[in-house]
């Protein structure tokens, strides 16, 4: 009992001492219990905690797809759309698998079957009697001539004034996964053509927007990321498409095709991308063409269109370029020969105007001085003014457009070579304008 009393006395003493110690210590009361005037401003730690609490939390998302997966997804989507289109054309359920037969081989679309039937009919007709075959051939030649004449008349009407050309922004906004008005039979997953004839059969008589959709669908279904074989197909397709673009801008009668120019301007975005993806094939294509153009004594629309295509696809601002440099030299030589005729250009005004535009594409972006450009422009203005004095008022409008182009070129040249710009204005333009 005595030990218990001693123990309780010691505990009481400790409690008394602890109370004295607690009174001497100054503990900070909780912020909620502190008076309003005694509250401290939040420190850096508190501010950081509040900021982190208010921040948006990360949301889980799918992983980034590889280029191969993106290309495969585009190809599969177009193939699915093609199966549905063929099913609608055949009156079947859109969910039915009409893209392959029992052996797993791809079935032909109605358009492909029609082409095969026409080819077989042509073979059968070839085995008939000689007189009937000759008569049918003569009728076909006459029909082809009439169709060609109608197409030229339509192209001439379209070329009056300035034909509508698609801009880069408009090309980017075109949706290749949908068919518009008049495109019900347009395939979503066309086979990749490897020759000029195959590309011509696929794109001929197509509006610019439709031709662009077909080319972009071919590229999506034959993407290089899908395999080595696809890359080989795209190489052949690139060369064939360049050949088609160059020929479509020129008509068979040697004149410029307004519909072909509109198609090429619509296809310039995929053409530039294909040029970047397959530089060796494109370089070999144009190098061979330039060797042939160097031997041409009287260039026509086809040769001019080749130079125009080079100016559209390659960087003309490079100091030295394996394709642009010889092409610019060749255009300069042709322009000097035409300018030497002066007012006697006569029937070559259209060729000279086209060549003037090509030289402008080569020289204006890089602000290079080209004497033959201004010499040819002055000769064209003089020839147009002479024709206008004889009663052809349309030539007066053409002269105004050429003068406006020359003035713009002079302003651009003056920023880089002021003395050369003043010399050209005094020697070539002012005497004609007076």
PDB file of C-alpha atoms in Angstrom, residues 13-191:
ATOM      1  CA  UNK A  13       4.323  15.273  -9.569  1.00  0.00           C
ATOM      2  CA  UNK A  14       5.031  14.407 -13.193  1.00  0.00           C
ATOM      3  CA  UNK A  15       1.598  15.648 -14.240  1.00  0.00           C
ATOM      4  CA  UNK A  16       2.194  18.917 -12.378  1.00  0.00           C
ATOM      5  CA  UNK A  17       5.588  19.400 -14.020  1.00  0.00           C
ATOM      6  CA  UNK A  18       4.176  18.530 -17.464  1.00  0.00           C
ATOM      7  CA  UNK A  19       1.469  21.156 -17.041  1.00  0.00           C
ATOM      8  CA  UNK A  20       4.074  23.778 -16.250  1.00  0.00           C
ATOM      9  CA  UNK A  21       6.062  22.771 -19.382  1.00  0.00           C
ATOM     10  CA  UNK A  22       2.964  22.944 -21.659  1.00  0.00           C
ATOM     11  CA  UNK A  23       2.284  26.465 -20.473  1.00  0.00           C
ATOM     12  CA  UNK A  24       5.756  27.581 -21.416  1.00  0.00           C
ATOM     13  CA  UNK A  25       5.507  26.092 -24.959  1.00  0.00           C
ATOM     14  CA  UNK A  26       3.805  28.246 -27.695  1.00  0.00           C
ATOM     15  CA  UNK A  27       1.918  25.880 -30.040  1.00  0.00           C
ATOM     16  CA  UNK A  28       0.285  27.386 -33.160  1.00  0.00           C
ATOM     17  CA  UNK A  29      -3.465  26.826 -32.960  1.00  0.00           C
ATOM     18  CA  UNK A  30      -5.290  25.372 -36.035  1.00  0.00           C
ATOM     19  CA  UNK A  31      -5.987  27.865 -38.780  1.00  0.00           C
ATOM     20  CA  UNK A  32      -9.721  27.427 -38.397  1.00  0.00           C
ATOM     21  CA  UNK A  33      -9.525  28.464 -34.688  1.00  0.00           C
ATOM     22  CA  UNK A  34      -7.280  31.459 -35.250  1.00  0.00           C
ATOM     23  CA  UNK A  35      -8.835  34.922 -35.224  1.00  0.00           C
ATOM     24  CA  UNK A  36      -9.404  36.523 -38.634  1.00  0.00           C
ATOM     25  CA  UNK A  37      -6.755  39.164 -38.056  1.00  0.00           C
ATOM     26  CA  UNK A  38      -4.123  36.634 -36.973  1.00  0.00           C
ATOM     27  CA  UNK A  39      -4.395  34.362 -40.049  1.00  0.00           C
ATOM     28  CA  UNK A  40      -1.169  34.152 -42.049  1.00  0.00           C
ATOM     29  CA  UNK A  41      -0.886  34.203 -45.810  1.00  0.00           C
ATOM     30  CA  UNK A  42      -0.484  30.768 -47.448  1.00  0.00           C
ATOM     31  CA  UNK A  43       3.122  29.828 -47.974  1.00  0.00           C
ATOM     32  CA  UNK A  44       4.654  28.340 -51.111  1.00  0.00           C
ATOM     33  CA  UNK A  45       3.854  24.787 -50.126  1.00  0.00           C
ATOM     34  CA  UNK A  46       0.167  25.524 -49.569  1.00  0.00           C
ATOM     35  CA  UNK A  47      -0.059  27.359 -52.872  1.00  0.00           C
ATOM     36  CA  UNK A  48       1.568  24.448 -54.717  1.00  0.00           C
ATOM     37  CA  UNK A  49      -0.818  21.944 -53.113  1.00  0.00           C
ATOM     38  CA  UNK A  50      -3.825  24.003 -54.158  1.00  0.00           C
ATOM     39  CA  UNK A  51      -2.477  24.370 -57.696  1.00  0.00           C
ATOM     40  CA  UNK A  52      -1.925  20.638 -58.074  1.00  0.00           C
ATOM     41  CA  UNK A  53      -5.400  19.922 -56.744  1.00  0.00           C
ATOM     42  CA  UNK A  54      -6.982  22.208 -59.381  1.00  0.00           C
ATOM     43  CA  UNK A  55      -4.977  20.881 -62.304  1.00  0.00           C
ATOM     44  CA  UNK A  56      -6.658  18.688 -64.895  1.00  0.00           C
ATOM     45  CA  UNK A  57      -5.976  15.046 -64.329  1.00  0.00           C
ATOM     46  CA  UNK A  58      -4.448  13.015 -67.151  1.00  0.00           C
ATOM     47  CA  UNK A  59      -6.923  10.958 -69.172  1.00  0.00           C
ATOM     48  CA  UNK A  60      -5.846   7.608 -70.494  1.00  0.00           C
ATOM     49  CA  UNK A  61      -5.859   7.374 -74.308  1.00  0.00           C
ATOM     50  CA  UNK A  62      -4.928   4.887 -76.997  1.00  0.00           C
ATOM     51  CA  UNK A  63      -1.295   4.586 -77.944  1.00  0.00           C
ATOM     52  CA  UNK A  64       0.022   6.361 -81.011  1.00  0.00           C
ATOM     53  CA  UNK A  65      -0.337   4.240 -84.116  1.00  0.00           C
ATOM     54  CA  UNK A  66       2.632   3.430 -86.306  1.00  0.00           C
ATOM     55  CA  UNK A  67       2.718   4.577 -89.953  1.00  0.00           C
ATOM     56  CA  UNK A  68       2.087   0.984 -91.030  1.00  0.00           C
ATOM     57  CA  UNK A  69      -1.035   0.763 -88.867  1.00  0.00           C
ATOM     58  CA  UNK A  70      -2.342   4.097 -90.133  1.00  0.00           C
ATOM     59  CA  UNK A  71      -1.820   3.083 -93.766  1.00  0.00           C
ATOM     60  CA  UNK A  72      -3.455  -0.289 -93.209  1.00  0.00           C
ATOM     61  CA  UNK A  73      -6.464   1.311 -91.509  1.00  0.00           C
ATOM     62  CA  UNK A  74      -6.979   3.673 -94.473  1.00  0.00           C
ATOM     63  CA  UNK A  75      -6.706   0.826 -96.955  1.00  0.00           C
ATOM     64  CA  UNK A  76      -9.139  -1.355 -95.015  1.00  0.00           C
ATOM     65  CA  UNK A  77     -11.648   1.478 -94.759  1.00  0.00           C
ATOM     66  CA  UNK A  78     -11.561   2.091 -98.520  1.00  0.00           C
ATOM     67  CA  UNK A  79     -11.866  -1.638 -99.222  1.00  0.00           C
ATOM     68  CA  UNK A  80     -14.907  -1.820 -96.939  1.00  0.00           C
ATOM     69  CA  UNK A  81     -16.494   1.132 -98.748  1.00  0.00           C
ATOM     70  CA  UNK A  82     -15.780  -0.557-102.079  1.00  0.00           C
ATOM     71  CA  UNK A  83     -17.472  -3.787-100.958  1.00  0.00           C
ATOM     72  CA  UNK A  84     -20.556  -1.819 -99.920  1.00  0.00           C
ATOM     73  CA  UNK A  85     -20.591   0.110-103.207  1.00  0.00           C
ATOM     74  CA  UNK A  86     -20.407  -3.079-105.260  1.00  0.00           C
ATOM     75  CA  UNK A  87     -23.138  -4.642-103.117  1.00  0.00           C
ATOM     76  CA  UNK A  88     -25.417  -1.662-103.764  1.00  0.00           C
ATOM     77  CA  UNK A  89     -24.694  -1.858-107.490  1.00  0.00           C
ATOM     78  CA  UNK A  90     -25.614  -5.561-107.509  1.00  0.00           C
ATOM     79  CA  UNK A  91     -28.707  -5.056-105.358  1.00  0.00           C
ATOM     80  CA  UNK A  92     -27.307  -7.121-102.486  1.00  0.00           C
ATOM     81  CA  UNK A  93     -27.059  -6.505 -98.788  1.00  0.00           C
ATOM     82  CA  UNK A  94     -24.281  -4.037 -98.020  1.00  0.00           C
ATOM     83  CA  UNK A  95     -22.989  -6.325 -95.278  1.00  0.00           C
ATOM     84  CA  UNK A  96     -22.542  -9.190 -97.739  1.00  0.00           C
ATOM     85  CA  UNK A  97     -18.936 -10.027 -98.639  1.00  0.00           C
ATOM     86  CA  UNK A  98     -18.837  -9.415-102.381  1.00  0.00           C
ATOM     87  CA  UNK A  99     -15.125  -8.647-102.492  1.00  0.00           C
ATOM     88  CA  UNK A 100     -13.974 -12.291-102.656  1.00  0.00           C
ATOM     89  CA  UNK A 101     -15.259 -15.588-104.017  1.00  0.00           C
ATOM     90  CA  UNK A 102     -15.129 -19.014-102.417  1.00  0.00           C
ATOM     91  CA  UNK A 103     -11.451 -19.451-103.308  1.00  0.00           C
ATOM     92  CA  UNK A 104     -10.580 -16.155-101.583  1.00  0.00           C
ATOM     93  CA  UNK A 105      -9.910 -14.352-104.888  1.00  0.00           C
ATOM     94  CA  UNK A 106     -11.190 -10.856-105.459  1.00  0.00           C
ATOM     95  CA  UNK A 107     -14.240 -10.713-107.709  1.00  0.00           C
ATOM     96  CA  UNK A 108     -14.459  -8.202-110.500  1.00  0.00           C
ATOM     97  CA  UNK A 109     -16.618  -5.119-110.095  1.00  0.00           C
ATOM     98  CA  UNK A 110     -19.381  -4.441-112.640  1.00  0.00           C
ATOM     99  CA  UNK A 111     -17.186  -1.894-114.401  1.00  0.00           C
ATOM    100  CA  UNK A 112     -14.297  -4.363-114.671  1.00  0.00           C
ATOM    101  CA  UNK A 113     -16.640  -7.055-115.951  1.00  0.00           C
ATOM    102  CA  UNK A 114     -17.946  -4.642-118.582  1.00  0.00           C
ATOM    103  CA  UNK A 115     -14.401  -3.911-119.764  1.00  0.00           C
ATOM    104  CA  UNK A 116     -13.624  -7.623-119.970  1.00  0.00           C
ATOM    105  CA  UNK A 117     -16.831  -8.246-121.918  1.00  0.00           C
ATOM    106  CA  UNK A 118     -15.981  -5.424-124.319  1.00  0.00           C
ATOM    107  CA  UNK A 119     -12.515  -6.852-124.838  1.00  0.00           C
ATOM    108  CA  UNK A 120     -13.917 -10.333-125.525  1.00  0.00           C
ATOM    109  CA  UNK A 121     -16.504  -8.905-127.906  1.00  0.00           C
ATOM    110  CA  UNK A 122     -13.726  -7.090-129.735  1.00  0.00           C
ATOM    111  CA  UNK A 123     -11.808 -10.364-130.087  1.00  0.00           C
ATOM    112  CA  UNK A 124     -14.906 -12.113-131.399  1.00  0.00           C
ATOM    113  CA  UNK A 125     -15.574  -9.346-133.890  1.00  0.00           C
ATOM    114  CA  UNK A 126     -11.986  -9.621-135.083  1.00  0.00           C
ATOM    115  CA  UNK A 127     -12.621 -13.159-136.278  1.00  0.00           C
ATOM    116  CA  UNK A 128     -15.571 -12.179-138.488  1.00  0.00           C
ATOM    117  CA  UNK A 129     -15.487 -11.610-142.213  1.00  0.00           C
ATOM    118  CA  UNK A 130     -13.127  -9.013-143.632  1.00  0.00           C
ATOM    119  CA  UNK A 131     -15.718  -6.784-145.324  1.00  0.00           C
ATOM    120  CA  UNK A 132     -17.917  -6.390-142.241  1.00  0.00           C
ATOM    121  CA  UNK A 133     -14.875  -5.766-140.042  1.00  0.00           C
ATOM    122  CA  UNK A 134     -13.575  -3.070-142.404  1.00  0.00           C
ATOM    123  CA  UNK A 135     -16.967  -1.370-142.428  1.00  0.00           C
ATOM    124  CA  UNK A 136     -17.202  -1.392-138.651  1.00  0.00           C
ATOM    125  CA  UNK A 137     -13.663  -0.032-138.360  1.00  0.00           C
ATOM    126  CA  UNK A 138     -14.508   2.853-140.678  1.00  0.00           C
ATOM    127  CA  UNK A 139     -17.596   3.660-138.628  1.00  0.00           C
ATOM    128  CA  UNK A 140     -15.569   3.539-135.411  1.00  0.00           C
ATOM    129  CA  UNK A 141     -12.947   5.875-136.898  1.00  0.00           C
ATOM    130  CA  UNK A 142     -15.657   8.340-137.898  1.00  0.00           C
ATOM    131  CA  UNK A 143     -17.263   8.156-134.462  1.00  0.00           C
ATOM    132  CA  UNK A 144     -13.890   8.670-132.783  1.00  0.00           C
ATOM    133  CA  UNK A 145     -13.233  11.694-134.977  1.00  0.00           C
ATOM    134  CA  UNK A 146     -16.604  13.198-134.068  1.00  0.00           C
ATOM    135  CA  UNK A 147     -16.017  12.557-130.376  1.00  0.00           C
ATOM    136  CA  UNK A 148     -12.544  14.119-130.578  1.00  0.00           C
ATOM    137  CA  UNK A 149     -13.964  17.175-132.339  1.00  0.00           C
ATOM    138  CA  UNK A 150     -16.669  17.556-129.693  1.00  0.00           C
ATOM    139  CA  UNK A 151     -14.077  17.254-126.923  1.00  0.00           C
ATOM    140  CA  UNK A 152     -11.892  19.907-128.564  1.00  0.00           C
ATOM    141  CA  UNK A 153     -14.866  22.263-128.901  1.00  0.00           C
ATOM    142  CA  UNK A 154     -15.718  21.702-125.233  1.00  0.00           C
ATOM    143  CA  UNK A 155     -12.093  22.277-124.270  1.00  0.00           C
ATOM    144  CA  UNK A 156     -12.003  25.481-126.322  1.00  0.00           C
ATOM    145  CA  UNK A 157     -15.120  26.768-124.555  1.00  0.00           C
ATOM    146  CA  UNK A 158     -13.621  25.905-121.176  1.00  0.00           C
ATOM    147  CA  UNK A 159     -10.381  27.675-122.103  1.00  0.00           C
ATOM    148  CA  UNK A 160     -12.117  30.973-122.805  1.00  0.00           C
ATOM    149  CA  UNK A 161     -10.911  33.337-120.111  1.00  0.00           C
ATOM    150  CA  UNK A 162      -9.280  31.770-117.057  1.00  0.00           C
ATOM    151  CA  UNK A 163     -10.380  28.170-116.290  1.00  0.00           C
ATOM    152  CA  UNK A 164     -11.113  27.436-112.613  1.00  0.00           C
ATOM    153  CA  UNK A 165      -8.118  25.855-110.871  1.00  0.00           C
ATOM    154  CA  UNK A 166      -8.159  24.107-107.506  1.00  0.00           C
ATOM    155  CA  UNK A 167      -6.020  25.687-104.810  1.00  0.00           C
ATOM    156  CA  UNK A 168      -3.881  23.729-102.357  1.00  0.00           C
ATOM    157  CA  UNK A 169      -6.383  24.452 -99.563  1.00  0.00           C
ATOM    158  CA  UNK A 170      -9.293  23.181-101.668  1.00  0.00           C
ATOM    159  CA  UNK A 171      -7.358  20.027-102.521  1.00  0.00           C
ATOM    160  CA  UNK A 172      -6.705  19.368 -98.831  1.00  0.00           C
ATOM    161  CA  UNK A 173     -10.431  19.678 -98.021  1.00  0.00           C
ATOM    162  CA  UNK A 174     -11.555  17.023-100.512  1.00  0.00           C
ATOM    163  CA  UNK A 175     -12.782  13.857 -98.775  1.00  0.00           C
ATOM    164  CA  UNK A 176     -11.659  10.716-100.613  1.00  0.00           C
ATOM    165  CA  UNK A 177     -13.966   8.453 -98.566  1.00  0.00           C
ATOM    166  CA  UNK A 178     -17.156   9.762-100.152  1.00  0.00           C
ATOM    167  CA  UNK A 179     -18.521   9.884-103.682  1.00  0.00           C
ATOM    168  CA  UNK A 180     -20.219  13.065-104.787  1.00  0.00           C
ATOM    169  CA  UNK A 181     -22.781  13.763-107.444  1.00  0.00           C
ATOM    170  CA  UNK A 182     -22.062  11.849-110.641  1.00  0.00           C
ATOM    171  CA  UNK A 183     -19.484   9.616-108.895  1.00  0.00           C
ATOM    172  CA  UNK A 184     -21.734   6.686-108.029  1.00  0.00           C
ATOM    173  CA  UNK A 185     -19.610   4.267-110.078  1.00  0.00           C
ATOM    174  CA  UNK A 186     -16.301   5.622-108.809  1.00  0.00           C
ATOM    175  CA  UNK A 187     -14.323   2.775-107.145  1.00  0.00           C
ATOM    176  CA  UNK A 188     -13.095   3.281-103.588  1.00  0.00           C
ATOM    177  CA  UNK A 189     -10.260   0.756-103.866  1.00  0.00           C
ATOM    178  CA  UNK A 190      -8.955   0.854-107.461  1.00  0.00           C
ATOM    179  CA  UNK A 191      -6.080  -1.302-108.590  1.00  0.00           C
TER     180      UNK A 191
END
